[in-house]
Short mmCIF file of C-alpha atoms and ligand atoms in Angstrom, two decimals:
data_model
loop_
_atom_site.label_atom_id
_atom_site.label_comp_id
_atom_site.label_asym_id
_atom_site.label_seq_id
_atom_site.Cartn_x
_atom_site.Cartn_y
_atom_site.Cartn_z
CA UNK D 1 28.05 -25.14 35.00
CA UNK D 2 27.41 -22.64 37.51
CA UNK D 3 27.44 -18.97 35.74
CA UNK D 4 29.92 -17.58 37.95
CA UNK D 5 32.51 -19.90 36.54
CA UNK D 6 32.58 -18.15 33.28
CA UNK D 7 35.30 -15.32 32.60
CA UNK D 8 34.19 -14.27 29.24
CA UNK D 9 30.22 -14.15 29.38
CA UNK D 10 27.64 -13.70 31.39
CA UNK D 11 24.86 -15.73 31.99
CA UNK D 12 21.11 -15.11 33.51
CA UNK D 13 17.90 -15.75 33.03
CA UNK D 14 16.25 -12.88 31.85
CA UNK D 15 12.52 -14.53 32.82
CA UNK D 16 9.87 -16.17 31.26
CA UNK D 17 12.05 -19.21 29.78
CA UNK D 18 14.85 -16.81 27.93
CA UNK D 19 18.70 -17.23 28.81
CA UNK D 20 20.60 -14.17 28.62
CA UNK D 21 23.77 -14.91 27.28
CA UNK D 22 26.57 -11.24 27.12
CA UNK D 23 29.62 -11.74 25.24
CA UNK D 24 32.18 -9.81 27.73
CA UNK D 25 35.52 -9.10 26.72
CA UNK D 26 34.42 -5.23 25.69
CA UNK D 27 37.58 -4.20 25.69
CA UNK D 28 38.71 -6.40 23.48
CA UNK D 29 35.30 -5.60 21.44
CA UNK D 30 34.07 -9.08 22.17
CA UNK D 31 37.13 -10.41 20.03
CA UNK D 32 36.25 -14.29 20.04
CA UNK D 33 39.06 -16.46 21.66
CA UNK D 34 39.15 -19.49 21.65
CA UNK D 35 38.42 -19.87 26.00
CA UNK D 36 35.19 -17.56 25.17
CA UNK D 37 34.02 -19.88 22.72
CA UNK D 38 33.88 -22.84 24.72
CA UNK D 39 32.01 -21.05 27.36
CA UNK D 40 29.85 -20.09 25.05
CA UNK D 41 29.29 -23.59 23.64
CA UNK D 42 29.05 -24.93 27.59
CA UNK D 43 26.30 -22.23 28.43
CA UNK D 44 24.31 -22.76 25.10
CA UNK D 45 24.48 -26.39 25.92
CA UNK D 46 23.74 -25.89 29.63
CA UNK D 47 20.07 -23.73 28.09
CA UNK D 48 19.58 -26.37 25.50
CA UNK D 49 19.06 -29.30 28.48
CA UNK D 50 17.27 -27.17 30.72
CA UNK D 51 13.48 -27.96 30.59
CA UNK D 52 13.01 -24.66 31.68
CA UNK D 53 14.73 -22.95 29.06
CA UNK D 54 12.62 -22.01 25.92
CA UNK D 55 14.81 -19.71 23.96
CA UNK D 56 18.50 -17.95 24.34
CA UNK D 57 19.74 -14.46 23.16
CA UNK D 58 22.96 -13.89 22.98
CA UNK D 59 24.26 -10.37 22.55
CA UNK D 60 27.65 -8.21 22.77
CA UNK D 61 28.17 -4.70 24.10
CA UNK D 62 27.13 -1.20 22.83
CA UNK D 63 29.85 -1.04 20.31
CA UNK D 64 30.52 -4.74 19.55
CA UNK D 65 28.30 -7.63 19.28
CA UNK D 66 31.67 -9.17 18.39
CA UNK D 67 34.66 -7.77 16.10
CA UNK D 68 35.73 -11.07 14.78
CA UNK D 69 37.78 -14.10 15.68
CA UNK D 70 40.72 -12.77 18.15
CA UNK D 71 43.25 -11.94 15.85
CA UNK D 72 46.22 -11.80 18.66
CA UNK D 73 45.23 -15.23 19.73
CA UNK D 74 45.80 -16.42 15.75
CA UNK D 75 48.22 -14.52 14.17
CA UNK D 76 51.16 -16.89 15.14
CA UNK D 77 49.37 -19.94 14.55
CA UNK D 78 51.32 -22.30 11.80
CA UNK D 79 49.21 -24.69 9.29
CA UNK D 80 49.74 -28.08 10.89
CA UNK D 81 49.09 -27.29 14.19
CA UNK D 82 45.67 -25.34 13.17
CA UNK D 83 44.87 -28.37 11.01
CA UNK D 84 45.52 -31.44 13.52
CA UNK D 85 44.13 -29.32 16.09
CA UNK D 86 40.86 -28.62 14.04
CA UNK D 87 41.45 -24.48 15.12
CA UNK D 88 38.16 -23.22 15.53
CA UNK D 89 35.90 -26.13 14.95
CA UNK D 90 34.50 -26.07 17.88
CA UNK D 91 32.32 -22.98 17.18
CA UNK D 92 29.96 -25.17 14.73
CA UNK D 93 28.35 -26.57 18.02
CA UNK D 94 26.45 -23.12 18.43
CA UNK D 95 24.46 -24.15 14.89
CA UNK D 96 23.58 -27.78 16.33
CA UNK D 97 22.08 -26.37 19.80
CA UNK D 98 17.90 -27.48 19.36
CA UNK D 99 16.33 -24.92 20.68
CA UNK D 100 16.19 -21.15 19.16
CA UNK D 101 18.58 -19.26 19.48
CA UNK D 102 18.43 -15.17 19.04
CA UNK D 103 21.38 -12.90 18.14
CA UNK D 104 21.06 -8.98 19.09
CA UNK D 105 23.24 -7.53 17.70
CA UNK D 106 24.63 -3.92 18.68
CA UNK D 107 27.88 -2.27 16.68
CA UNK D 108 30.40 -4.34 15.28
CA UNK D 109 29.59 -7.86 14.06
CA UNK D 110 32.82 -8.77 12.06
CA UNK D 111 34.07 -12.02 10.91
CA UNK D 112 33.84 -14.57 13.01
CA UNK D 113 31.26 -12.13 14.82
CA UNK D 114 29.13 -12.46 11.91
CA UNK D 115 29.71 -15.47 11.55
CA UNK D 116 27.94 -16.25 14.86
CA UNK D 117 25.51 -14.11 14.40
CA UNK D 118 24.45 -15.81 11.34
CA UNK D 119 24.57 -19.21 13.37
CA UNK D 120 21.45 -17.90 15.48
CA UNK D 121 18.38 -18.74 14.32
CA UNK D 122 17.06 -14.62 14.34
CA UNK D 123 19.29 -11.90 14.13
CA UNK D 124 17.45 -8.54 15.78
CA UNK D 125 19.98 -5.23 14.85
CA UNK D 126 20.38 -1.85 16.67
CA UNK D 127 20.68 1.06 14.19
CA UNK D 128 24.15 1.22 15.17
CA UNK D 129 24.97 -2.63 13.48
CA UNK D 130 27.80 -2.94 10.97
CA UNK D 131 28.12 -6.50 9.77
CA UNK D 132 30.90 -7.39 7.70
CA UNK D 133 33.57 -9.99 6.58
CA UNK D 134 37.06 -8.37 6.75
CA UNK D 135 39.56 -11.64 6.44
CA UNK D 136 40.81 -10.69 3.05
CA UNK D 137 42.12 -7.58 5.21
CA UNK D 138 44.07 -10.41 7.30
CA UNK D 139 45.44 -12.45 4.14
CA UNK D 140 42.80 -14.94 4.96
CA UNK D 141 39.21 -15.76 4.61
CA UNK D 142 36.29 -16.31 6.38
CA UNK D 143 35.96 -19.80 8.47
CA UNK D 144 32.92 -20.13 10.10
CA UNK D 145 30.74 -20.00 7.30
CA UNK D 146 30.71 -16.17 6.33
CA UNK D 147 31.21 -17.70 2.82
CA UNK D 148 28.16 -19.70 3.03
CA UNK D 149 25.18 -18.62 5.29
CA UNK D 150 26.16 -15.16 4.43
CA UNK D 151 25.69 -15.75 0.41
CA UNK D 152 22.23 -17.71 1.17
CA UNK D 153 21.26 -14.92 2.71
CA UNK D 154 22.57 -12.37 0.51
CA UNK D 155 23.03 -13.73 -2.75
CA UNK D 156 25.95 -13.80 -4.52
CA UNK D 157 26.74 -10.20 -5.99
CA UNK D 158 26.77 -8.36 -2.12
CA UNK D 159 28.50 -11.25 -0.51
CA UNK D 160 31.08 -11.53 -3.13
CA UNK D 161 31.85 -7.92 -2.38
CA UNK D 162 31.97 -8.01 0.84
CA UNK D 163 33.82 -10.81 1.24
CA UNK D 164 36.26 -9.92 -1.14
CA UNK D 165 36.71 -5.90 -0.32
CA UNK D 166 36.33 -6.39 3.19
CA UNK D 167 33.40 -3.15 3.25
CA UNK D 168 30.86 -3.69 6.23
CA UNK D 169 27.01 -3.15 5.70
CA UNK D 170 24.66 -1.10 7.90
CA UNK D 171 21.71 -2.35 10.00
CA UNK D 172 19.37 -0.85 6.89
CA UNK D 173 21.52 -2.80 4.53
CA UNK D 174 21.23 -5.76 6.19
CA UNK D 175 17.57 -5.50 6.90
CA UNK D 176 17.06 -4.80 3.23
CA UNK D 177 18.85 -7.65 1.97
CA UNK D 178 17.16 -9.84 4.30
CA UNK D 179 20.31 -10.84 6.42
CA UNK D 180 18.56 -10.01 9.59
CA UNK D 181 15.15 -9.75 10.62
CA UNK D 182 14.46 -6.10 11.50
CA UNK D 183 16.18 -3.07 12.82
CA UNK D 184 14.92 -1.99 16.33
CA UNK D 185 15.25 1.07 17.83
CA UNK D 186 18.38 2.34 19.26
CA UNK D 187 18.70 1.08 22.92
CA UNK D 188 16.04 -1.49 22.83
CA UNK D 189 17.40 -4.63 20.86
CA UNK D 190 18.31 -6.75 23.90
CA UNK D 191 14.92 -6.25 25.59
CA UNK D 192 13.30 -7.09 21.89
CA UNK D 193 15.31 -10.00 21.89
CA UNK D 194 14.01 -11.30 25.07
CA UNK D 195 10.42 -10.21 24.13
CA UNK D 196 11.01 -12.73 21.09
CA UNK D 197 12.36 -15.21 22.71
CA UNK D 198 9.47 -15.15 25.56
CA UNK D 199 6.92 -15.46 23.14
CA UNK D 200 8.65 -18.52 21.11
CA UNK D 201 9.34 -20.05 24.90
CA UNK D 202 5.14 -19.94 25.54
CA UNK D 203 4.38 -22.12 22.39
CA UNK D 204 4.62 -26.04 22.54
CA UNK D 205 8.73 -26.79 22.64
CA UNK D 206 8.22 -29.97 20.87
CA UNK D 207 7.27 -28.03 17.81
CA UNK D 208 9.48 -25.35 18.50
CA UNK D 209 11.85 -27.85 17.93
CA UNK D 210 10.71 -29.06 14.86
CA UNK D 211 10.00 -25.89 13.37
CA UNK D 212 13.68 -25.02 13.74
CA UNK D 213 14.92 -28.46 12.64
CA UNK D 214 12.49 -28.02 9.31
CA UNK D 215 13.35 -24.40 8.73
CA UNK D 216 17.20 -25.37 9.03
CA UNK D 217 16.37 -28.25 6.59
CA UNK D 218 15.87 -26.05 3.66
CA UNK D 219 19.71 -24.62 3.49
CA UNK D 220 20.93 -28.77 3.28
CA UNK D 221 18.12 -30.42 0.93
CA UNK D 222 17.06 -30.51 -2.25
CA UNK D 223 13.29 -29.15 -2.27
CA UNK D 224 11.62 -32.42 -2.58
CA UNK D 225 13.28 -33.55 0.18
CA UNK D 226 12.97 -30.79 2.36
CA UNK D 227 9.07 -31.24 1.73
CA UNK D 228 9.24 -34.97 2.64
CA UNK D 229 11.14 -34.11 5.45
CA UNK D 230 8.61 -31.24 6.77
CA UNK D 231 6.05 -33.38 6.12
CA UNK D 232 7.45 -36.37 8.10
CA UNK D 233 7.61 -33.92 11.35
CA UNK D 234 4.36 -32.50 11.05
CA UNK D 235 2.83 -35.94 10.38
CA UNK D 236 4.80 -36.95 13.29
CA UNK D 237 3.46 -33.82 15.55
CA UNK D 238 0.22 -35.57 15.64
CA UNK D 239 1.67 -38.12 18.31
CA UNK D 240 1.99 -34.83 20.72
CA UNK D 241 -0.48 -33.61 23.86
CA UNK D 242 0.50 -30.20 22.67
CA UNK D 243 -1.13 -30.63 19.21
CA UNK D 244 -4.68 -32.44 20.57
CA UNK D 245 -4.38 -29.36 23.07
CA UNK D 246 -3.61 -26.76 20.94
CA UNK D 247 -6.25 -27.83 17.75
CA UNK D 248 -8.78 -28.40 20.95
CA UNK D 249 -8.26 -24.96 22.24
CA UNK D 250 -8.72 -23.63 18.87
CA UNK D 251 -12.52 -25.44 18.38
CA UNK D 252 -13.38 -24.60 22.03
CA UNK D 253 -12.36 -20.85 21.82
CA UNK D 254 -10.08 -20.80 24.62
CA UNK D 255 -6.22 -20.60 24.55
CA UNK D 256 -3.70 -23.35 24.58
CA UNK D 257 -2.04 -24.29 27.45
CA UNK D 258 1.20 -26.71 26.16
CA UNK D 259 2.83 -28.87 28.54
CA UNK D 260 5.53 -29.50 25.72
CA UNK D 261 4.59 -33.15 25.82
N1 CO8 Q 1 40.96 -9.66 17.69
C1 CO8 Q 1 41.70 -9.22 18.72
N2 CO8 Q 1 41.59 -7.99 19.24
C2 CO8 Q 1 40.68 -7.17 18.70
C3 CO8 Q 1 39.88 -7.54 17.61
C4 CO8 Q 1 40.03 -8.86 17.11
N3 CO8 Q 1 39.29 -9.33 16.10
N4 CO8 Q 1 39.09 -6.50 17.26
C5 CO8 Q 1 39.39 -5.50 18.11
N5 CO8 Q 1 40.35 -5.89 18.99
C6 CO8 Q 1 40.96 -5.11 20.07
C7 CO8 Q 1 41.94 -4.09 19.52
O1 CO8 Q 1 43.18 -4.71 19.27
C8 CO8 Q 1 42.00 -3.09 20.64
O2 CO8 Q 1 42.80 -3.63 21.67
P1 CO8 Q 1 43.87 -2.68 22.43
O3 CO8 Q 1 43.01 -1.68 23.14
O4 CO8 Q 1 44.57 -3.63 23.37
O5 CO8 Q 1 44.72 -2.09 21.40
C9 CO8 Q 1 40.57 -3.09 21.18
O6 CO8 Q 1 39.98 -4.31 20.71
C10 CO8 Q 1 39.74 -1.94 20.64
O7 CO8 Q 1 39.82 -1.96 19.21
P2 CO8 Q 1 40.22 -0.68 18.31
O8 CO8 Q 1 41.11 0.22 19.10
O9 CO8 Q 1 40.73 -1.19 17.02
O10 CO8 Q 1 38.79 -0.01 18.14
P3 CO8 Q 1 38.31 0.93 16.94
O11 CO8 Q 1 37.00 1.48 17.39
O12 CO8 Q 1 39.39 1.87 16.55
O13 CO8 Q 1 38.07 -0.07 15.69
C11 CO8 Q 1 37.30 -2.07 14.60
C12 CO8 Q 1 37.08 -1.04 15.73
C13 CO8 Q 1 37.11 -1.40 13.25
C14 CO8 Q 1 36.26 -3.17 14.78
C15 CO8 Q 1 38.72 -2.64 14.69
O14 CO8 Q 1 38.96 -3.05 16.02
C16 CO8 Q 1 38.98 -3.82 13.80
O15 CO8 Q 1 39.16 -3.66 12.60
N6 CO8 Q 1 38.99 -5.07 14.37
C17 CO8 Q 1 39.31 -6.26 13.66
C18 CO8 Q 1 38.13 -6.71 12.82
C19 CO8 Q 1 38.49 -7.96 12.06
O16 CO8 Q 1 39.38 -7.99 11.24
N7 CO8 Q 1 37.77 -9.05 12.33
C20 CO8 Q 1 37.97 -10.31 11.66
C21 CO8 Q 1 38.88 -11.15 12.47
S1 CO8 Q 1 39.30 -12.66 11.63
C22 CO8 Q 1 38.02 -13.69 11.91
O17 CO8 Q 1 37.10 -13.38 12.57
C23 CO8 Q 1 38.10 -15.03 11.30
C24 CO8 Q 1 37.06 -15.96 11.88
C25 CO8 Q 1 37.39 -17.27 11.36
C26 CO8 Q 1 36.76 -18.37 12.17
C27 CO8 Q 1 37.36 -19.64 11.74
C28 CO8 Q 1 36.70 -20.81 12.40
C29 CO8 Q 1 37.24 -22.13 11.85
#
């Protein structure tokens, strides 16, 4: 789809193989309707088939990354029509995209904007970050998996708390309790983001791939098969030009050059 079609992101290419996906509704504090999720699932999708594409970052504004599923959009919405209609299932397609996918996240990142920050593969913070679950505030719960990825990542104690007092966590929090990766400094998570994604956009993409496919493996399996399953794809790795290239630069001291092949 051509970028200027969009109404609620923006889309570029922010060099060296990264997309640059913006949430843009900042008035609105990047409140997720449903319109802005489908362009966000088109544009991932768009990245995820482009051979030139190595890695996307998707970010927000200043003071939102995103403050949560938009609430106007829902709040007359009856049982059977959000049921038959399968409301919101549409935003799992973000966790199925192949290729890595970084969130920066700047300010708010509430409910169903944690949520998709949580389905990116990295989550980079400002100091300013404030992630949270507030549903029970709405007579509701979380629906995009703020149940789930966030008490794998948490644990059960914090995410039980937050998801049933509705109190946000700082970036230090969430660095701490290993929600996100790191905390950059304020004014330069985007840039970090891309800096990230650059560098996993140089390496071979068939193993990027597979890295993120094995990695992503360990929240469904049992151990044992998570092993088997690693082990199947790294077996499997040895059928690549990028491996014989990249073991062959290693022994001849010079550095790879993958043709993602
Ligand atoms: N939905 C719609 N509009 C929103 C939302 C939202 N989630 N968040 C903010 N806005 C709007 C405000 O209504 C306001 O609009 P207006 O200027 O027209 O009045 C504008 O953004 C600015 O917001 P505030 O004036 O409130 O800004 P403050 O700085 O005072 O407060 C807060 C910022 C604390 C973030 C506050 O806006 C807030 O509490 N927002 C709601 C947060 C929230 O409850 N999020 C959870 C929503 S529910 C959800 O995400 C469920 C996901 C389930 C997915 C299910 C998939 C199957």
């Amino acid at each position: 789809t051509d970028a200027g079609a969009y109404k609620n992101i923006l889309v570029s290419a922010a060099g060296n193989g990264v997309t640059l996906i913006t949430l843009n509704r900042p008035k609105a504090l990047n409140a997720l309707n449903s319109e802005l999720f489908t362009e966000l699932n088109e544009a991932t999708a768009a990245a995820d088939e482009d051979p030139s594409v190595g890695a996307i970052v998707i970010t927000g504004s200043e003071k939102a990354f995103a403050a949560g599923a938009d609430i106007k959009e829902m709040r007359n919405k009856e049982f059977a029509e959000a049921y038959k209609g399968n409301f919101l299932g549409h935003w799992t397609k973000i966790s199925q995209i192949r290729k890595p996918i970084i969130a920066a996240v700047s300010g708010y990142a509430l409910g169903g904007g944690c949520e998709l920050a949580m389905m990116c593969d990295i989550i980079l913070a400002a100091p300013n970050a404030n992630f949270g679950q507030p549903e029970i505030n709405l007579g509701v719960i979380p629906g995009a998996g703020g149940s789930q990825r966030l008490t794998h990542a948490l644990g059960k104690s914090l995410s039980m708390e937050i998801v049933l007092t509705g109190k946000n966590v700082t970036a230090d929090d969430a660095e701490r309790h290993g929600l996100i990766s790191r905390v950059v400094r304020e004014g330069d998570v985007v840039e970090e983001a891309i800096k990230v994604g650059a560098t996993i956009a140089k390496k071979g993409q068939v193993a990027v791939q597979a890295a993120k496919e094995a990695v992503n493996a360990s929240f469904e399996l049992p151990l044992a098969e998570g092993l088997r399953f690693e082990r199947r794809l790294f077996q499997a790795l040895f059928a690549t030009k990028d491996q014989k290239e990249g073991m062959g630069a290693f022994a001849e001291k010079r550095k790879a050059k993958f043709t993602n092949e």
